[in-house]
Short mmCIF file of C-alpha atoms in Angstrom, two decimals:
data_model
loop_
_atom_site.label_atom_id
_atom_site.label_comp_id
_atom_site.label_asym_id
_atom_site.label_seq_id
_atom_site.Cartn_x
_atom_site.Cartn_y
_atom_site.Cartn_z
CA MET A 1456 -17.94 -6.12 -26.47
CA ARG A 1457 -13.64 -6.64 -26.31
CA GLY A 1458 -13.30 -7.53 -22.79
CA TRP A 1459 -17.10 -9.30 -21.98
CA TRP A 1460 -16.12 -11.48 -24.90
CA ARG A 1461 -12.66 -12.03 -23.48
CA GLU A 1462 -14.21 -12.97 -19.43
CA ILE A 1463 -16.30 -15.42 -21.38
CA ALA A 1464 -13.80 -16.97 -23.46
CA GLY A 1465 -11.84 -16.82 -19.75
CA LEU A 1466 -14.05 -19.72 -19.01
CA VAL A 1467 -14.41 -22.04 -21.84
CA LEU A 1468 -11.15 -22.37 -23.34
CA PRO A 1469 -7.55 -24.01 -21.94
CA VAL A 1470 -5.65 -21.55 -20.21
CA ALA A 1471 -2.09 -20.73 -18.77
CA CYS A 1472 -0.17 -19.62 -16.04
CA GLY A 1473 0.10 -15.64 -16.70
CA GLY A 1474 4.10 -15.39 -15.68
CA CYS A 1475 5.50 -18.55 -16.32
CA GLY A 1476 3.20 -20.14 -19.08
CA ARG A 1477 2.64 -23.30 -16.93
CA PRO A 1478 -0.68 -24.64 -18.44
CA ARG A 1479 -4.35 -25.23 -17.22
CA THR A 1480 -3.86 -22.36 -14.41
CA GLU A 1481 -4.44 -18.98 -15.00
CA LEU A 1482 -1.45 -18.00 -12.43
CA CYS A 1483 0.36 -21.03 -10.41
CA PRO A 1484 1.61 -20.65 -6.52
CA GLU A 1485 4.70 -20.25 -7.38
CA CYS A 1486 4.53 -16.88 -9.26
CA ALA A 1487 1.66 -15.47 -7.17
CA ALA A 1488 4.08 -15.74 -4.71
CA ALA A 1489 6.63 -13.28 -6.55
CA LEU A 1490 4.15 -10.54 -6.71
CA THR A 1491 4.46 -10.34 -3.42
CA GLY A 1492 7.56 -12.04 -2.19
CA THR A 1493 9.46 -9.29 -1.57
CA GLY A 1494 6.22 -7.11 0.83
CA PRO A 1495 6.11 -3.95 -0.24
CA ARG A 1496 8.77 -1.65 0.02
CA ARG A 1497 9.40 1.94 -1.53
CA VAL A 1498 11.35 2.82 -4.16
CA ARG A 1499 12.55 6.08 -6.54
CA PRO A 1500 13.00 6.57 -10.24
CA ALA A 1501 16.79 7.96 -11.26
CA PRO A 1502 15.80 10.35 -12.10
CA GLU A 1503 13.36 11.91 -9.82
CA PRO A 1504 10.80 13.81 -10.74
CA ALA A 1505 9.72 17.23 -8.84
CA GLY A 1506 6.25 16.94 -7.70
CA LEU A 1507 5.80 12.47 -6.95
CA PRO A 1508 4.22 12.00 -4.35
CA ALA A 1509 6.53 8.67 -2.03
CA VAL A 1510 6.17 5.22 -3.68
CA HIS A 1511 5.61 1.96 -2.45
CA ALA A 1512 6.04 -1.01 -4.49
CA ALA A 1513 5.59 -4.55 -3.91
CA ALA A 1514 8.25 -6.85 -6.40
CA PRO A 1515 10.43 -5.72 -9.16
CA TYR A 1516 9.13 -4.82 -12.24
CA THR A 1517 11.14 -8.36 -13.93
CA GLY A 1518 10.60 -13.03 -14.54
CA ALA A 1519 7.02 -13.43 -13.59
CA VAL A 1520 6.00 -10.39 -12.47
CA ARG A 1521 6.32 -8.52 -15.55
CA GLU A 1522 4.60 -11.02 -17.72
CA VAL A 1523 2.15 -11.49 -15.40
CA LEU A 1524 1.09 -7.88 -16.03
CA LEU A 1525 1.99 -7.43 -19.91
CA ALA A 1526 -0.83 -10.67 -19.65
CA HIS A 1527 -3.14 -9.16 -17.50
CA LYS A 1528 -2.96 -4.98 -19.32
CA GLU A 1529 -1.89 -6.11 -23.09
CA ARG A 1530 -3.95 -10.38 -23.95
CA GLY A 1531 -6.54 -10.62 -22.47
CA ALA A 1532 -6.47 -12.13 -19.45
CA LEU A 1533 -8.64 -10.39 -16.72
CA GLY A 1534 -8.80 -12.76 -14.91
CA LEU A 1535 -5.19 -11.76 -12.74
CA ALA A 1536 -7.08 -9.32 -11.96
CA GLY A 1537 -7.99 -10.18 -8.81
CA PRO A 1538 -4.10 -11.50 -7.89
CA LEU A 1539 -2.90 -8.19 -9.34
CA GLY A 1540 -4.91 -6.36 -6.59
CA ASP A 1541 -3.74 -8.22 -4.19
CA ALA A 1542 -0.65 -7.49 -4.76
CA LEU A 1543 -1.75 -3.70 -5.74
CA ALA A 1544 -4.07 -3.79 -1.61
CA GLY A 1545 -0.04 -4.58 0.45
CA ALA A 1546 1.68 -1.20 -1.45
CA VAL A 1547 -2.04 0.74 -0.19
CA GLU A 1548 -1.37 -0.16 3.01
CA ALA A 1549 2.14 0.33 2.86
CA ALA A 1550 2.16 4.11 1.89
CA ALA A 1551 -1.44 4.43 3.73
CA GLY A 1552 0.56 3.56 5.93
CA ALA A 1553 3.94 6.28 6.15
CA VAL A 1554 1.72 9.38 5.46
CA ALA A 1555 2.54 10.92 8.68
CA GLY A 1556 -0.70 11.22 10.85
CA ALA A 1557 -2.79 7.81 8.81
CA GLY A 1558 -3.83 6.66 11.43
CA GLY A 1559 -7.67 3.90 9.94
CA GLY A 1560 -9.95 6.14 7.73
CA PRO A 1561 -10.85 5.64 4.87
CA LEU A 1562 -8.38 4.92 1.83
CA LEU A 1563 -9.15 6.56 -1.11
CA LEU A 1564 -7.30 4.85 -4.77
CA VAL A 1565 -7.23 7.25 -7.34
CA PRO A 1566 -6.14 5.47 -10.72
CA VAL A 1567 -3.75 7.55 -12.48
CA PRO A 1568 -6.16 7.04 -16.12
CA SER A 1569 -5.21 6.05 -19.01
CA SER A 1570 -5.57 7.33 -22.65
CA ARG A 1571 -9.61 6.83 -25.19
CA ARG A 1572 -7.78 5.58 -27.24
CA SER A 1573 -5.42 2.88 -24.78
CA VAL A 1574 -8.58 1.42 -23.45
CA ARG A 1575 -10.24 0.90 -26.46
CA ALA A 1576 -6.65 -0.72 -28.49
CA ARG A 1577 -7.30 -2.85 -24.83
CA GLY A 1578 -11.07 -3.62 -24.85
CA HIS A 1579 -10.29 -2.44 -21.19
CA ASP A 1580 -8.53 -0.27 -18.40
CA PRO A 1581 -5.85 -1.80 -16.08
CA THR A 1582 -4.73 -0.14 -13.79
CA ARG A 1583 -8.80 0.84 -13.02
CA ARG A 1584 -9.82 -3.22 -13.24
CA ILE A 1585 -6.80 -3.23 -10.22
CA ALA A 1586 -7.66 -0.48 -8.20
CA LEU A 1587 -10.81 -2.55 -7.92
CA ALA A 1588 -10.20 -5.66 -7.39
CA ALA A 1589 -8.09 -4.47 -4.47
CA ALA A 1590 -10.14 -2.12 -2.90
CA ALA A 1591 -12.35 -5.06 -2.35
CA ARG A 1592 -9.21 -6.52 -0.81
CA LEU A 1593 -8.80 -4.39 1.60
CA ARG A 1594 -12.82 -4.37 2.46
CA ARG A 1595 -12.48 -8.56 3.56
CA ALA A 1596 -10.43 -6.80 5.65
CA GLY A 1597 -10.90 -4.65 6.72
CA ARG A 1598 -10.42 -1.40 5.70
CA ASP A 1599 -12.94 1.00 4.43
CA ALA A 1600 -11.83 1.55 0.76
CA ARG A 1601 -12.98 3.23 -2.28
CA VAL A 1602 -12.03 3.53 -5.92
CA ALA A 1603 -12.08 7.00 -6.46
CA PRO A 1604 -11.08 7.18 -10.24
CA VAL A 1605 -11.42 11.40 -9.93
CA LEU A 1606 -8.31 11.59 -12.92
CA ARG A 1607 -9.07 12.21 -16.97
CA GLN A 1608 -7.12 13.76 -19.59
CA ARG A 1609 -7.75 16.61 -20.33
CA ARG A 1610 -5.70 16.54 -23.85
CA TYR A 1611 -4.70 14.05 -26.53
CA VAL A 1612 -0.84 12.57 -24.84
CA ALA A 1613 1.73 10.77 -26.75
CA ASP A 1614 3.03 7.13 -27.24
CA GLN A 1615 5.75 7.26 -24.15
CA ALA A 1616 7.68 4.27 -26.14
CA GLY A 1617 10.17 4.43 -27.08
CA LEU A 1618 10.49 8.28 -25.28
CA GLY A 1619 13.25 9.30 -21.11
CA ALA A 1620 12.76 10.98 -18.60
CA ARG A 1621 12.13 14.13 -19.94
CA GLY A 1622 10.26 13.17 -23.58
CA ARG A 1623 8.22 11.96 -20.64
CA LEU A 1624 7.27 15.15 -17.92
CA ALA A 1625 6.77 17.23 -21.28
CA ASN A 1626 4.49 14.75 -23.54
CA LEU A 1627 2.15 14.03 -19.56
CA SER A 1628 2.93 17.52 -18.17
CA GLY A 1629 -0.82 19.43 -18.07
CA ALA A 1630 -2.22 16.08 -19.90
CA LEU A 1631 -4.47 15.53 -16.50
CA GLU A 1632 -6.93 17.37 -14.55
CA VAL A 1633 -9.77 16.40 -12.37
CA VAL A 1634 -13.39 15.45 -13.20
CA PRO A 1635 -15.95 18.25 -13.15
CA GLY A 1636 -16.87 17.73 -9.27
CA GLY A 1637 -14.49 14.65 -8.95
CA ALA A 1638 -12.45 17.74 -5.98
CA ARG A 1639 -16.37 17.00 -4.13
CA LEU A 1640 -16.22 13.48 -4.02
CA LEU A 1641 -12.58 13.52 -2.19
CA ALA A 1642 -13.15 15.95 -0.09
CA ALA A 1643 -16.47 14.66 1.11
CA ALA A 1644 -14.82 10.94 1.15
CA ARG A 1645 -12.23 12.20 2.71
CA ALA A 1646 -13.94 14.04 5.62
CA GLY A 1647 -16.70 11.32 5.99
CA GLY A 1648 -13.97 9.54 8.80
CA ALA A 1649 -14.00 12.06 11.03
CA ALA A 1650 -17.67 13.91 10.14
CA GLU A 1651 -20.12 11.28 10.45
CA THR A 1652 -17.55 8.63 13.54
CA GLY A 1653 -15.37 11.09 15.14
CA GLY A 1654 -12.94 8.65 13.28
CA PRO A 1655 -9.43 9.80 11.39
CA ALA A 1656 -10.17 11.81 8.23
CA GLY A 1657 -9.98 9.84 4.47
CA THR A 1658 -6.49 8.90 3.16
CA VAL A 1659 -6.23 9.25 -0.71
CA VAL A 1660 -3.39 6.65 -2.43
CA LEU A 1661 -2.80 7.67 -5.99
CA VAL A 1662 -2.17 3.51 -7.76
CA ASP A 1663 -0.95 2.35 -11.10
CA ASP A 1664 0.27 -1.01 -12.21
CA LEU A 1665 4.10 -0.33 -12.78
CA MET A 1666 6.62 2.47 -12.12
CA THR A 1667 9.27 3.23 -15.06
CA THR A 1668 10.47 7.18 -14.81
CA GLY A 1669 6.94 8.24 -12.47
CA ALA A 1670 5.34 10.78 -14.77
CA SER A 1671 2.20 9.61 -14.97
CA LEU A 1672 2.66 9.11 -11.05
CA ALA A 1673 4.18 13.58 -11.05
CA GLU A 1674 1.27 14.67 -13.15
CA ALA A 1675 -1.38 12.92 -11.36
CA ALA A 1676 -0.59 14.01 -8.17
CA ARG A 1677 0.12 17.51 -9.41
CA ALA A 1678 -3.29 17.14 -10.81
CA LEU A 1679 -4.97 16.77 -7.81
CA GLY A 1680 -3.46 19.51 -5.89
CA ALA A 1681 -4.07 21.55 -7.89
CA VAL A 1682 -7.70 21.30 -6.38
CA HIS A 1683 -8.19 24.18 -4.38
CA LEU A 1684 -10.86 23.71 -1.81
CA SER A 1685 -10.92 26.78 -0.09
CA PHE A 1686 -13.34 27.75 -3.54
CA ILE A 1687 -15.92 24.88 -3.07
CA SER A 1688 -18.75 25.27 -0.99
CA GLU A 1689 -20.14 22.26 -0.11
CA ILE A 1690 -16.78 21.46 1.99
CA PRO A 1691 -18.10 19.43 4.93
CA HIS A 1692 -16.19 20.85 8.13
CA GLY A 1693 -14.32 17.77 8.75
CA LEU A 1694 -11.32 18.29 6.50
CA VAL A 1695 -8.02 20.31 8.31
CA ALA A 1696 -7.03 23.68 7.59
CA ALA A 1697 -3.93 22.19 5.44
CA SER A 1698 -6.21 20.45 2.40
CA ALA A 1699 -8.53 23.46 2.03
CA GLN A 1700 -5.49 26.46 1.56
CA HIS A 1701 -3.65 23.79 -0.39
CA GLY A 1702 -5.85 21.50 -1.90
CA PHE A 1703 -5.48 17.98 -1.67
CA GLU A 1704 -1.93 17.02 0.10
CA GLN A 1705 -1.14 14.45 -1.25
CA ARG A 1706 1.45 12.07 -0.29
CA ALA A 1707 1.66 9.00 -1.04
CA ALA A 1708 1.44 6.64 -4.09
CA ALA A 1709 0.92 2.32 -5.23
CA VAL A 1710 2.37 0.67 -7.51
CA ILE A 1711 2.27 -3.69 -8.28
CA ALA A 1712 5.88 -3.27 -10.26
CA SER A 1713 8.42 -0.68 -10.15
CA SER A 1714 12.48 -1.71 -12.19
CA PRO A 1715 14.13 -3.28 -9.69
CA ALA A 1716 16.87 -0.55 -9.74
CA SER A 1717 13.96 2.02 -8.54
CA PHE A 1718 14.15 -0.46 -5.23
CA GLU A 1719 17.53 0.18 -4.33
CA ILE A 1720 16.37 3.88 -3.61
CA ASN A 1721 19.61 5.08 -5.51
CA ARG A 1722 18.66 8.39 -5.25
CA ASN A 1723 21.58 9.72 -7.43
CA SER A 1724 22.31 7.49 -10.32
CA PRO A 1725 22.08 9.66 -13.46
CA ARG A 1726 20.83 6.38 -15.76
CA SER A 1727 16.79 6.76 -16.26
CA TRP A 1728 15.38 3.37 -16.32
CA ILE A 1729 13.01 2.80 -19.05
CA VAL A 1730 10.79 -0.81 -18.90
CA ALA A 1731 8.57 -1.83 -21.87
CA GLY A 1732 5.09 -1.77 -21.22
CA GLY A 1733 5.61 1.25 -19.15
CA GLU A 1734 3.75 4.32 -18.17
CA ARG A 1735 1.32 4.90 -20.91
#
């Protein structure tokens, strides 16, 4: 009900730019350009958690980009999902293209799940909404892209606010799992390109709106990697042998924004960068 009311209210109430507050527009051209102006780049948090896949981000988490993300996530500006999805789509393409051997096969966007508590409080699931917009943008560009929400939280996770890098890793360790039937869905979709059209297999890309310490993405990658396809009898024959032996060889992730420091790819920094409105 809450999400429905927000969408209806957005049609009749005055709006202001989610990035700068300019009246009578949900997103002004300048703030829209900030979401994609730098172009997607590889980012690394410092310290970098073990198991973190290669992450590409569309823009630094600062200024208008920060405000637009918070407006969508926390203030219910649901119309911003479209431009945010466009920014995420660019990062997804960069992430998939950086994976060795990735070609034109299907793109499988796997959102990092929010807790049920967060979804109830916000009235919507921001990452899933943006992922759906990104997949639609990719399909309009001619890519076979779909969202596969196959991850869920398997236990209680404390509020991440105020936790440092080590605290977030401990808080999220073992917190996610693949839903029943999720492995079969991913396997069929990955193999579909090769089995049905003779083209390349699909590429799984973890997606989130924001990366701070990388703890959420590292845990999501671990949960996907824990799925052993060799124990699933209905796996299509199009999957490569490595995937059948070691689960999903997840090596790609994409986010809309990451801390400015992570764009410097400074792997030796002893500092941990935590930003407001960060990982759940």
